[in-house]
Amino acid sequence: MGSLPLDALQPLDPDTFAADSSAVVDFLAGYYRDVDKYPVRAADLEPGRLRRLLPEAAPEFGEPAERILADVRRDVLPGLTHWQSPSFFAYFPMNASAAGFAGEMLSVGLNVVPFMWVASPAAVELEAVVVDWMARLVGLPDRFLFSGSGGGGGGGVLQGSTCEAVVCTLAAARDRALGRIGHEGIVKLVVYASDQTHATFQKGARLVGITPANFRVVPTAAASGYALTGAAVRAAVEGDVARGLVPLYLCATVGTTGIGAVDPVRELGEVARRHGMWLHVDAAYAGSAAICPEYQGYLDGAELADSVSMNPHKWFLTNMDCCCLWVASPAALTAALSTDPEYLKNAGGGKPQAAAGAGAIDYKDWQISLSRRFRAMKLWFVLRRYGAAGMRAHIRRHVAMAEWFERAVSADERFEVVAKRRFSLVCFRLRGGGGGGDAMNRELLAAVNASGRAFMTHFVVEGKFVIRLAVGGAMTEMRHVGDAWELVQRTAEQLLQRR
Amino acid sequence: MGSLPLDALQPLDPDTFAADSSAVVDFLAGYYRDVDKYPVRAADLEPGRLRRLLPEAAPEFGEPAERILADVRRDVLPGLTHWQSPSFFAYFPMNASAAGFAGEMLSVGLNVVPFMWVASPAAVELEAVVVDWMARLVGLPDRFLFSGSGGGGGGGVLQGSTCEAVVCTLAAARDRALGRIGHEGIVKLVVYASDQTHATFQKGARLVGITPANFRVVPTAAASGYALTGAAVRAAVEGDVARGLVPLYLCATVGTTGIGAVDPVRELGEVARRHGMWLHVDAAYAGSAAICPEYQGYLDGAELADSVSMNPHKWFLTNMDCCCLWVASPAALTAALSTDPEYLKNAGGGKPQAAAGAGAIDYKDWQISLSRRFRAMKLWFVLRRYGAAGMRAHIRRHVAMAEWFERAVSADERFEVVAKRRFSLVCFRLRGGGGGGDAMNRELLAAVNASGRAFMTHFVVEGKFVIRLAVGGAMTEMRHVGDAWELVQRTAEQLLQRR
């Protein structure tokens, strides 16, 4: 490996590549062996620690890979929060896997850019195939597929995040509406979501130029399991229409971030249809569960939606980043997002772009950016390496662990489960009314996280502070969930005794 | 490796991980050894080829990695356009390297999500350090650094693409303006760029809700080397102001996509200042060259800009995707892009977010998406592995090859170089006036690309079709550029003889 003399900088020399890469594979295999020995959340929470360890400027001369890896081990690892730790229960899982890694390595190594069909035909076609595979697995109607038994007509794309998917579909809906009412009407457009919808929806709406005063945050309640009801949306829409505003876009969530609530897709779809709104179904986390028949009912009514998205990078063993976005009308999307400058025209030969129906898709017109990564390879690798049956087992294993945790919490009278568990997210708290209870739960969470032996996050439901335990790590086994519960119990005991 | 029984799906088992990953490393090392044997542009340009080879649905059961890799070799590789081929001269280079790959593997394997400081402190701080390193290398003024000798005050972020950087800065400029004039004023905002500016600028402006009628495409001419002049922008701005419109944002490009033109940053900065516009400097491709002192003059005047971006994934040996965006006022950016929902508040302990000055940055508020990849690791690995000196040698080697090609074209009286070469992009054509000349050049490019022995793209300058040869591949050596020129000459001869 060694340092490279300047006149011999051969950045893709196969032997150096293999040697450096093998060293990284060994490093990572060792990391996975030891990851449960690190504090889950970075132990040293002093801002500026790493910055102080590193020089102000890049080195003038190159260094061997071993030395860089040694610095990663010494300086970087202790400052990381370990998302792949089996005791990481915070936020939502962000799955890594051997297959996701292998697929991503292929994509990174080939480093092709499937932004237009001609720029990498097989990469584009693999993406079209794999999004169809995923659509079938989660039981989406044919209208979201390129090739369905009913003819398809829609199609999917792999983006980096739900936020991007929301921005793209909002832009599509907006431009469709502005084509009707003129661009000055942009200040009249209104978007709808619930108080449980992910905050990035409002960020996305703001990004595409919707007036912040026109974001409707429709309240939810315990009675409906914190789901958005059709009646509440209808009331909000009718009020806006009466004031001369234009309903644009409704975001339904299957598996909200806070507590995993599920909005009724069919009911909301009917309201959206009646008022000419774009309906997007955000199944970022829970969409993975829909590969199991027992969860597909949550997507019932999806045929009334204009777009659906889910993130294989969360709970589907696909390393960051990978978000499936399916649309019923690719034309609506590309009308808002296409560009056709001279330097991208296909004058140098090859098939005309008109052949999109046959698979010659220019994905640059389906997303924000021009350039893009070959994300299809890793999702394809995951699906082939583990198979649909393996992936279902993966999902059910985590749900079973969450069920166990939920039962354990319910069986301890000091605790309560808050909001119904539907997937692998359990929301719970120490009983005790009012602000005192909240302070105690905050203390409990802080102490659990400070132990370094588990990492959880929180949410606030109807003013009450609740602790979220999201099961889903690729290395999480029953014993880790059991340890987490013991840790919570023991920490709570200490807190309660001190009072 | 083998198939995995369902009840033993252990997606991060270190031994399986190491075995599968090693197989991929061998695969890729072999690919680099053989990549010059593949047709550069995919040979089989029949849309649907791969789709027909693959089944309609995902497999039910998992398969061994070797079988998947064999299918990649047999089905996928022949359908790719090989961006890492040493004879790939199309678009702009999209560099891969052993160091970029190693860094990306670490990032993919650790799979942490540095969206908030607490979610991975060291990953966030490494990013802040490495964007400062890059800013110093390309000679940006202190105002774009977190920590400068003059105190910094600005800062940088790694995004996926220039398009994202443009969307984020447009949103920041827009919201600053709307704060002044009210949201109804969104239809009055005007953006400015040249007829050479990348098309994604208009796409970005449209995405953030700027009326398409308010995009000013200012013409350029041969006399100024196709650069945007201050006088032309001033005239456009004054006309708009007189009509009651509000100048918002001016995009200057250092190294345009079509022909590598350079807009005069200082001159445009003065116009932008006078009219209260946000100035963005897009140095996506040529920014890499600015690590060499002989190219830093092109960024002269950057202290008048509000933001600057460049893409290490193009010509800086950093595998896809990696775009540096620097802003003078992080507050303007985060005012447009921040979200602070309950489930992301740091109630579980740790330092308050107010410590951003010390490095505790919440990068989710610097970009479109909430989640994000640990991109800093690969850029850091590249800088450490090759050093600043190695990177300068990398850039100069490609420029020298482009110079050679330019001289060769100039020495052949049948050809002409069109537009001045400044970096590693040469634009040329067969002489011959009018449409006949264009048809011949189109034919020449199509034949060159169809040979599979080189891949180039084209541009149209003042109505004339020109062929673009962009040097910059990590494996491109002088002999490949020489072969490309021989191929162009021989193909031209055949064409000219046939006429």
XYZ file of N, CA and C in Angstrom, chain A residues 224-435:
636
model
N -58.839 8.251 17.287
C -58.573 7.659 15.971
C -57.159 7.085 15.913
N -56.530 6.901 17.062
C -55.155 6.388 17.062
C -54.194 7.389 16.457
N -54.518 8.671 16.610
C -53.702 9.759 16.071
C -53.604 9.720 14.544
N -54.641 9.175 13.922
C -54.697 9.159 12.461
C -55.467 10.384 11.983
N -55.122 10.822 10.799
C -55.812 11.916 10.135
C -57.158 11.369 9.655
N -58.258 12.044 9.970
C -59.544 11.527 9.491
C -59.994 12.286 8.251
N -60.728 11.595 7.411
C -61.275 12.219 6.209
C -62.153 13.404 6.564
N -62.928 13.272 7.631
C -63.843 14.347 8.019
C -63.073 15.610 8.381
N -61.982 15.461 9.110
C -61.201 16.631 9.526
C -60.568 17.320 8.312
N -60.064 16.496 7.381
C -59.455 17.086 6.181
C -60.522 17.798 5.365
N -61.692 17.142 5.219
C -62.760 17.728 4.425
C -63.161 19.093 4.990
N -63.273 19.166 6.308
C -63.667 20.432 6.938
C -62.635 21.517 6.631
N -61.368 21.168 6.753
C -60.316 22.157 6.482
C -60.347 22.604 5.025
N -60.515 21.629 4.128
C -60.520 21.937 2.691
C -61.705 22.834 2.347
N -62.858 22.478 2.897
C -64.047 23.274 2.547
C -63.909 24.715 3.025
N -63.313 24.882 4.196
C -63.068 26.237 4.696
C -62.161 27.017 3.753
N -61.111 26.343 3.269
C -60.169 27.019 2.388
C -60.807 27.368 1.052
N -61.582 26.423 0.523
C -62.233 26.676 -0.771
C -63.183 27.870 -0.643
N -63.895 27.922 0.488
C -64.829 29.032 0.704
C -64.096 30.369 0.724
N -62.818 30.344 1.152
C -62.041 31.591 1.202
C -61.290 31.849 -0.095
N -61.595 31.059 -1.121
C -60.975 31.310 -2.421
C -59.607 30.686 -2.597
N -59.225 29.824 -1.665
C -57.921 29.158 -1.786
C -58.058 27.878 -2.613
N -56.936 27.304 -2.986
C -56.922 26.143 -3.882
C -56.242 24.956 -3.199
N -57.013 23.925 -2.815
C -56.409 22.730 -2.201
C -55.475 22.042 -3.200
N -54.247 21.768 -2.760
C -53.239 21.260 -3.699
C -52.835 19.828 -3.427
N -52.514 19.519 -2.168
C -51.739 18.304 -1.899
C -52.069 17.841 -0.488
N -52.307 16.556 -0.368
C -52.587 15.956 0.934
C -51.569 14.851 1.185
N -50.920 14.898 2.338
C -49.927 13.882 2.674
C -50.485 12.928 3.721
N -50.630 11.662 3.347
C -51.054 10.627 4.295
C -49.815 9.850 4.726
N -49.757 9.462 5.981
C -48.591 8.733 6.473
C -49.000 7.352 6.963
N -48.293 6.346 6.513
C -48.478 4.993 7.034
C -47.281 4.713 7.933
N -47.487 4.883 9.231
C -46.389 4.712 10.194
C -45.713 6.036 10.486
N -46.349 6.880 11.297
C -45.755 8.196 11.568
C -44.491 8.058 12.422
N -43.650 9.078 12.339
C -42.364 9.041 13.020
C -42.530 9.046 14.540
N -43.446 9.859 15.014
C -43.587 9.984 16.464
C -44.023 8.696 17.124
N -45.159 8.136 16.655
C -45.729 6.986 17.364
C -46.147 5.849 16.443
N -45.879 5.989 15.147
C -46.237 4.902 14.234
C -47.706 4.848 13.872
N -48.398 5.978 13.925
C -49.819 6.015 13.554
C -49.991 5.782 12.050
N -51.191 5.320 11.686
C -51.476 5.025 10.276
C -52.700 5.822 9.832
N -52.502 6.691 8.851
C -53.627 7.434 8.294
C -54.423 6.536 7.349
N -55.749 6.686 7.314
C -56.588 5.821 6.464
C -56.498 6.261 5.001
N -55.771 5.505 4.217
C -55.451 5.922 2.850
C -56.704 6.054 1.988
N -57.595 5.047 2.061
C -58.769 5.083 1.192
C -59.653 6.293 1.514
N -59.911 6.487 2.788
C -60.761 7.599 3.233
C -60.166 8.947 2.776
N -58.867 9.106 2.937
C -58.217 10.353 2.547
C -58.164 10.481 1.026
N -58.016 9.328 0.368
C -57.984 9.331 -1.097
C -59.296 9.837 -1.666
N -60.368 9.472 -1.017
C -61.676 9.926 -1.519
C -61.828 11.437 -1.372
N -61.366 11.961 -0.248
C -61.416 13.418 -0.058
C -60.521 14.113 -1.090
N -59.335 13.562 -1.290
C -58.394 14.167 -2.240
C -58.993 14.192 -3.641
N -59.588 13.066 -4.044
C -60.205 12.983 -5.378
C -61.284 14.041 -5.554
N -62.127 14.125 -4.526
C -63.261 15.045 -4.630
C -62.796 16.478 -4.851
N -61.650 16.823 -4.251
C -61.203 18.221 -4.326
C -60.012 18.413 -5.263
N -59.736 17.399 -6.072
C -58.672 17.552 -7.077
C -57.279 17.711 -6.484
N -57.078 17.169 -5.274
C -55.755 17.275 -4.646
C -54.884 16.087 -5.015
N -53.584 16.314 -5.024
C -52.589 15.240 -5.152
C -52.526 14.531 -3.805
N -52.649 13.209 -3.806
C -52.483 12.451 -2.569
C -51.161 11.704 -2.591
N -50.320 12.012 -1.606
C -49.068 11.267 -1.450
C -49.165 10.386 -0.214
N -48.719 9.141 -0.344
C -48.679 8.234 0.797
C -47.225 8.042 1.206
N -46.878 8.540 2.387
C -45.522 8.427 2.920
C -45.462 7.215 3.844
N -44.827 6.160 3.361
C -44.672 4.936 4.158
C -43.189 4.687 4.402
N -42.474 5.765 4.711
C -41.006 5.741 4.802
C -40.508 4.548 5.630
N -41.042 4.428 6.830
C -40.604 3.358 7.730
C -41.457 2.105 7.555
N -42.780 2.259 7.688
C -43.647 1.083 7.755
C -43.865 0.415 6.399
N -43.490 1.091 5.330
C -43.640 0.483 4.007
C -42.908 -0.841 3.902
N -41.794 -0.970 4.610
C -41.042 -2.229 4.575
C -41.888 -3.382 5.109
N -42.699 -3.081 6.136
C -43.529 -4.127 6.726
C -44.566 -4.648 5.731
N -44.926 -3.790 4.762
C -45.981 -4.169 3.816
C -45.568 -5.305 2.884
N -44.318 -5.777 2.970
C -43.981 -6.989 2.213
C -44.603 -8.216 2.876
N -45.056 -8.078 4.120
C -45.764 -9.168 4.802
C -47.267 -8.949 4.592
N -47.961 -9.995 4.146
C -49.394 -9.830 3.846
C -50.170 -9.229 5.016
N -49.762 -9.545 6.238
C -50.521 -9.066 7.390
C -50.466 -7.550 7.550
N -49.597 -6.863 6.809
C -49.523 -5.407 6.912
C -50.003 -4.689 5.653
N -50.321 -5.450 4.607
C -50.658 -4.788 3.351
C -51.976 -4.029 3.411
N -52.821 -4.409 4.365
C -54.090 -3.709 4.519
C -53.913 -2.222 4.775
N -52.790 -1.856 5.366
C -52.559 -0.434 5.655
C -52.430 0.397 4.382
N -52.124 -0.264 3.275
C -52.010 0.466 2.009
C -53.294 0.366 1.187
N -54.328 -0.190 1.779
C -55.598 -0.306 1.061
C -56.084 1.085 0.656
N -56.443 1.221 -0.593
C -56.877 2.532 -1.087
C -55.772 3.246 -1.846
N -54.592 2.617 -1.932
C -53.456 3.262 -2.609
C -53.771 3.576 -4.068
N -54.772 2.883 -4.630
C -55.111 3.174 -6.033
C -55.699 4.573 -6.171
N -56.061 5.204 -5.038
C -56.568 6.578 -5.087
C -55.441 7.597 -4.936
N -54.234 7.122 -4.689
C -53.100 8.037 -4.479
C -52.431 8.381 -5.805
N -51.739 9.510 -5.807
C -50.950 9.913 -6.962
C -49.504 9.453 -6.832
N -49.056 9.280 -5.590
C -47.676 8.859 -5.368
C -47.552 8.173 -4.014
N -46.568 7.298 -3.935
C -46.301 6.528 -2.715
C -44.780 6.470 -2.551
N -44.312 6.577 -1.309
C -42.866 6.429 -1.103
C -42.569 5.594 0.135
N -41.444 4.902 0.105
C -40.949 4.179 1.287
C -39.428 4.092 1.183
N -38.777 3.930 2.325
C -37.315 3.965 2.384
C -36.697 2.615 2.706
N -36.204 1.894 1.708
C -35.485 0.648 2.017
C -34.261 0.885 2.912
N -33.783 2.129 2.982
C -32.605 2.359 3.840
C -32.980 2.398 5.318
N -34.255 2.370 5.630
C -34.612 2.350 7.045
C -34.631 0.916 7.573
N -35.558 0.123 7.076
C -35.826 -1.166 7.728
C -35.767 -2.289 6.705
N -35.058 -2.072 5.591
C -35.075 -3.069 4.532
C -33.648 -3.474 4.150
N -32.740 -3.369 5.096
C -31.379 -3.888 4.953
C -30.582 -3.266 3.815
N -31.017 -2.075 3.377
C -30.347 -1.408 2.267
C -29.604 -0.192 2.807
N -28.280 -0.235 2.749
C -27.495 0.858 3.321
C -27.889 2.198 2.703
N -27.699 3.258 3.495
C -28.035 4.627 3.065
C -27.422 4.951 1.699
N -28.086 5.700 0.803
C -29.457 6.103 0.927
C -30.298 5.473 -0.158
N -31.571 5.247 0.094
C -32.434 4.596 -0.879
C -33.900 4.811 -0.517
N -34.585 5.609 -1.310
C -36.017 5.850 -1.125
C -36.736 5.507 -2.421
N -37.724 4.613 -2.342
C -38.546 4.301 -3.514
C -39.666 5.330 -3.625
N -39.769 5.984 -4.754
C -40.921 6.844 -5.034
C -41.646 6.280 -6.245
N -42.935 5.998 -6.078
C -43.749 5.546 -7.203
C -44.787 6.616 -7.542
N -44.997 6.844 -8.824
C -46.026 7.800 -9.239
C -46.961 7.131 -10.244
N -48.216 7.555 -10.196
C -49.184 7.026 -11.155
C -49.003 7.707 -12.506
N -48.577 8.959 -12.489
C -48.403 9.696 -13.742
C -46.981 10.236 -13.848
N -46.099 9.444 -14.456
C -44.735 9.958 -14.651
C -44.743 11.282 -15.422
N -45.714 11.480 -16.292
C -45.743 12.712 -17.094
C -45.909 13.941 -16.207
N -46.697 13.811 -15.125
C -46.872 14.950 -14.224
C -45.556 15.291 -13.531
N -44.802 14.251 -13.205
C -43.514 14.461 -12.535
C -42.511 15.093 -13.505
N -42.384 14.510 -14.663
C -41.367 14.999 -15.594
C -41.741 16.371 -16.164
N -43.020 16.700 -16.202
C -43.403 18.037 -16.676
C -42.824 19.097 -15.752
N -42.724 18.779 -14.477
C -42.200 19.764 -13.517
C -40.679 19.727 -13.427
N -40.077 18.603 -13.833
C -38.661 18.408 -13.500
C -37.740 18.190 -14.694
N -38.277 18.270 -15.915
C -37.402 17.940 -17.033
C -36.592 19.140 -17.496
N -35.421 18.839 -18.024
C -34.576 19.830 -18.682
C -34.050 19.135 -19.926
N -33.766 19.907 -20.933
C -33.290 19.279 -22.167
C -32.248 20.169 -22.841
N -31.144 20.430 -22.154
C -30.124 21.308 -22.752
C -29.384 20.599 -23.879
N -28.733 21.376 -24.689
C -28.062 20.842 -25.871
C -27.032 19.768 -25.517
N -26.241 20.026 -24.441
C -25.155 19.081 -24.156
C -25.637 17.736 -23.656
N -26.960 17.611 -23.424
C -27.468 16.297 -23.020
C -28.270 15.636 -24.131
N -28.426 16.335 -25.245
C -29.174 15.705 -26.336
C -28.356 14.557 -26.902
N -29.079 13.607 -27.433
C -28.416 12.366 -27.792
C -27.944 12.371 -29.238
N -27.163 13.409 -29.588
C -26.745 13.550 -30.983
C -25.677 12.547 -31.366
N -25.009 12.003 -30.366
C -23.901 11.107 -30.646
C -24.345 9.697 -30.980
N -25.592 9.510 -31.335
C -26.060 8.179 -31.693
C -26.844 7.554 -30.557
N -27.391 6.404 -30.836
C -28.200 5.740 -29.823
C -29.669 5.969 -30.100
N -30.487 5.270 -29.342
C -31.932 5.310 -29.577
C -32.515 6.643 -29.127
N -33.575 7.059 -29.737
C -34.244 8.285 -29.320
C -34.846 8.119 -27.927
N -34.989 9.269 -27.260
C -35.537 9.213 -25.912
C -37.007 8.823 -25.902
N -37.638 8.891 -27.019
C -39.060 8.582 -27.096
C -39.354 7.141 -26.699
N -38.301 6.355 -26.649
C -38.496 4.936 -26.350
C -38.672 4.673 -24.852
N -39.014 5.696 -24.088
C -39.114 5.541 -22.634
C -40.035 4.392 -22.230
N -41.098 4.216 -22.973
C -42.037 3.152 -22.656
C -41.358 1.800 -22.616
N -40.363 1.637 -23.463
C -39.655 0.367 -23.529
C -38.545 0.279 -22.491
N -38.410 1.296 -21.662
C -37.401 1.204 -20.619
C -36.326 2.270 -20.721
N -36.320 3.079 -21.796
C -35.276 4.100 -21.969
C -35.667 5.369 -21.222
N -35.578 5.280 -19.902
C -36.027 6.375 -19.054
C -34.878 7.342 -18.795
N -35.166 8.642 -18.830
C -34.172 9.638 -18.427
C -34.507 10.058 -16.996
N -33.899 9.370 -16.034
C -34.286 9.572 -14.631
C -33.947 10.971 -14.108
N -33.089 11.708 -14.809
C -32.826 13.086 -14.372
C -34.121 13.896 -14.303
N -35.120 13.505 -15.084
C -36.385 14.242 -15.106
C -37.386 13.732 -14.073
N -36.931 12.847 -13.206
C -37.780 12.276 -12.145
C -37.309 12.709 -10.769
N -36.371 13.618 -10.702
C -35.760 13.959 -9.411
C -35.236 15.385 -9.435
N -34.729 15.838 -8.276
C -34.232 17.210 -8.152
C -32.937 17.399 -8.939
N -32.003 16.484 -8.749
C -30.657 16.659 -9.286
C -30.531 16.105 -10.696
N -29.484 16.558 -11.380
C -29.171 15.996 -12.680
C -28.422 14.675 -12.482
N -27.331 14.734 -11.732
C -26.531 13.525 -11.547
C -27.186 12.638 -10.481
N -26.799 11.387 -10.481
C -27.412 10.461 -9.534
C -26.572 9.202 -9.409
N -26.725 8.520 -8.289
C -25.977 7.299 -8.034
C -26.771 6.078 -8.520
N -26.043 4.991 -8.693
C -26.607 3.739 -9.203
C -27.180 2.980 -8.001
N -28.273 3.523 -7.435
C -28.818 2.955 -6.206
C -29.490 1.600 -6.422
N -29.901 1.333 -7.658
C -30.648 0.101 -7.911
C -29.823 -1.131 -7.546
N -28.499 -1.045 -7.738
C -27.657 -2.219 -7.534
C -27.783 -2.755 -6.113
N -27.803 -1.849 -5.121
C -27.830 -2.360 -3.749
C -29.193 -2.933 -3.378
N -30.265 -2.320 -3.858
C -31.585 -2.851 -3.540
C -31.780 -4.205 -4.234
N -31.273 -4.305 -5.452
C -31.331 -5.569 -6.196
C -30.525 -6.645 -5.470
N -29.342 -6.269 -5.000
C -28.474 -7.223 -4.298
C -29.159 -7.714 -3.027
N -29.794 -6.807 -2.298
C -30.498 -7.182 -1.070
C -31.622 -8.171 -1.377
N -32.409 -7.843 -2.401
C -33.556 -8.703 -2.726
C -33.101 -10.080 -3.195
N -32.008 -10.121 -3.966
C -31.541 -11.411 -4.450
C -30.847 -12.202 -3.346
N -30.068 -11.519 -2.520
C -29.268 -12.222 -1.509
C -30.159 -12.801 -0.413
N -31.199 -12.062 -0.037
C -32.041 -12.529 1.076
C -33.382 -13.085 0.615
N -33.833 -12.681 -0.575
C -35.117 -13.167 -1.075
C -36.283 -12.555 -0.319
N -37.455 -12.603 -0.926
C -38.640 -12.036 -0.286
C -38.916 -12.737 1.042
N -38.713 -14.050 1.065
C -38.982 -14.802 2.294
C -38.033 -14.375 3.410
N -36.769 -14.175 3.070
C -35.797 -13.730 4.062
C -36.146 -12.350 4.598
N -36.599 -11.480 3.725
C -36.936 -10.128 4.156
C -38.171 -10.134 5.057
N -39.127 -11.001 4.733
C -40.308 -11.091 5.606
C -39.904 -11.584 6.999
N -39.005 -12.566 7.029
C -38.529 -13.075 8.322
C -37.833 -11.961 9.109
N -37.056 -11.150 8.391
C -36.345 -10.012 9.010
C -37.347 -9.062 9.667
N -38.401 -8.712 8.954
C -39.411 -7.782 9.487
C -40.130 -8.411 10.693
N -40.535 -9.659 10.530
C -41.341 -10.292 11.589
C -40.534 -10.516 12.855
N -39.252 -10.771 12.692
C -38.377 -10.954 13.848
C -38.380 -9.681 14.704
N -38.276 -8.524 14.034
C -38.255 -7.265 14.786
C -39.606 -6.953 15.404
N -40.660 -7.245 14.677
C -41.983 -6.987 15.240
C -42.185 -7.850 16.480
N -41.724 -9.096 16.412
C -41.867 -9.989 17.568
C -41.110 -9.444 18.777
N -39.931 -8.896 18.542
C -39.167 -8.326 19.663
C -39.881 -7.111 20.241
N -40.464 -6.293 19.369
C -41.196 -5.115 19.850
C -42.425 -5.548 20.639
N -43.075 -6.617 20.176
C -44.231 -7.152 20.904
C -43.818 -7.596 22.303
N -42.678 -8.268 22.368
C -42.182 -8.713 23.669
C -41.976 -7.515 24.595
N -41.341 -6.468 24.061
C -41.064 -5.276 24.865
C -42.373 -4.631 25.321
N -43.310 -4.560 24.418
C -44.620 -3.970 24.732
C -45.294 -4.757 25.868
N -45.230 -6.094 25.785
C -45.829 -6.918 26.838
C -45.120 -6.700 28.165
N -43.788 -6.595 28.102
C -43.025 -6.398 29.335
C -43.402 -5.068 29.982
N -43.515 -4.025 29.182
C -43.897 -2.710 29.715
C -45.293 -2.789 30.325
N -46.204 -3.432 29.596
C -47.591 -3.511 30.067
C -47.702 -4.289 31.380
N -46.807 -5.243 31.540
C -46.871 -6.087 32.738
C -46.284 -5.395 33.969
N -45.603 -4.291 33.771
C -45.004 -3.566 34.908
C -45.892 -2.363 35.203
N -46.536 -2.403 36.371
C -47.571 -1.395 36.616
C -47.009 0.026 36.774
N -45.698 0.140 36.930
C -45.108 1.490 37.029
C -45.111 2.196 35.669
N -45.239 1.384 34.599
C -45.134 1.911 33.243
C -46.456 1.849 32.502
N -46.538 2.614 31.413
C -47.665 2.452 30.498
C -47.176 2.542 29.053
N -47.863 1.799 28.181
C -47.615 1.918 26.750
C -48.509 3.041 26.247
N -47.933 3.978 25.519
C -48.703 5.113 25.015
C -48.892 4.948 23.512
N -50.097 4.944 23.048
C -50.439 4.762 21.632
C -50.198 3.311 21.244
N -51.068 2.843 20.414
C -51.044 1.437 20.000
C -49.793 1.134 19.168
N -49.101 0.035 19.500
C -47.973 -0.407 18.674
C -48.497 -1.124 17.439
N -48.021 -0.740 16.287
C -48.466 -1.409 15.069
C -47.343 -2.169 14.386
N -46.132 -1.617 14.476
C -45.008 -2.245 13.783
C -43.931 -2.582 14.825
N -42.758 -2.013 14.704
C -41.697 -2.362 15.659
C -41.328 -1.182 16.558
N -42.220 -0.211 16.643
C -41.982 0.962 17.490
C -42.879 0.906 18.720
N -42.268 0.960 19.895
C -43.037 0.972 21.139
C -42.840 2.324 21.826
N -43.948 2.987 22.160
C -43.891 4.257 22.869
C -44.389 4.012 24.292
N -43.590 4.392 25.275
C -43.957 4.080 26.651
C -43.487 5.186 27.581
N -43.947 5.125 28.811
C -43.507 6.108 29.815
C -43.772 5.576 31.209
N -43.065 6.148 32.155
C -43.377 5.915 33.564
C -44.689 6.602 33.846
N -45.596 5.908 34.521
C -46.857 6.548 34.866
C -46.591 7.729 35.809
N -47.569 8.577 35.960
C -47.422 9.743 36.846
C -47.885 10.936 36.062
N -48.912 11.575 36.584
C -49.554 12.639 35.817
C -48.747 13.916 35.788
N -49.098 14.764 34.831
C -48.639 16.151 34.802
C -47.168 16.324 34.532
N -46.688 17.522 34.844
C -45.316 17.915 34.551
C -44.303 17.080 35.325
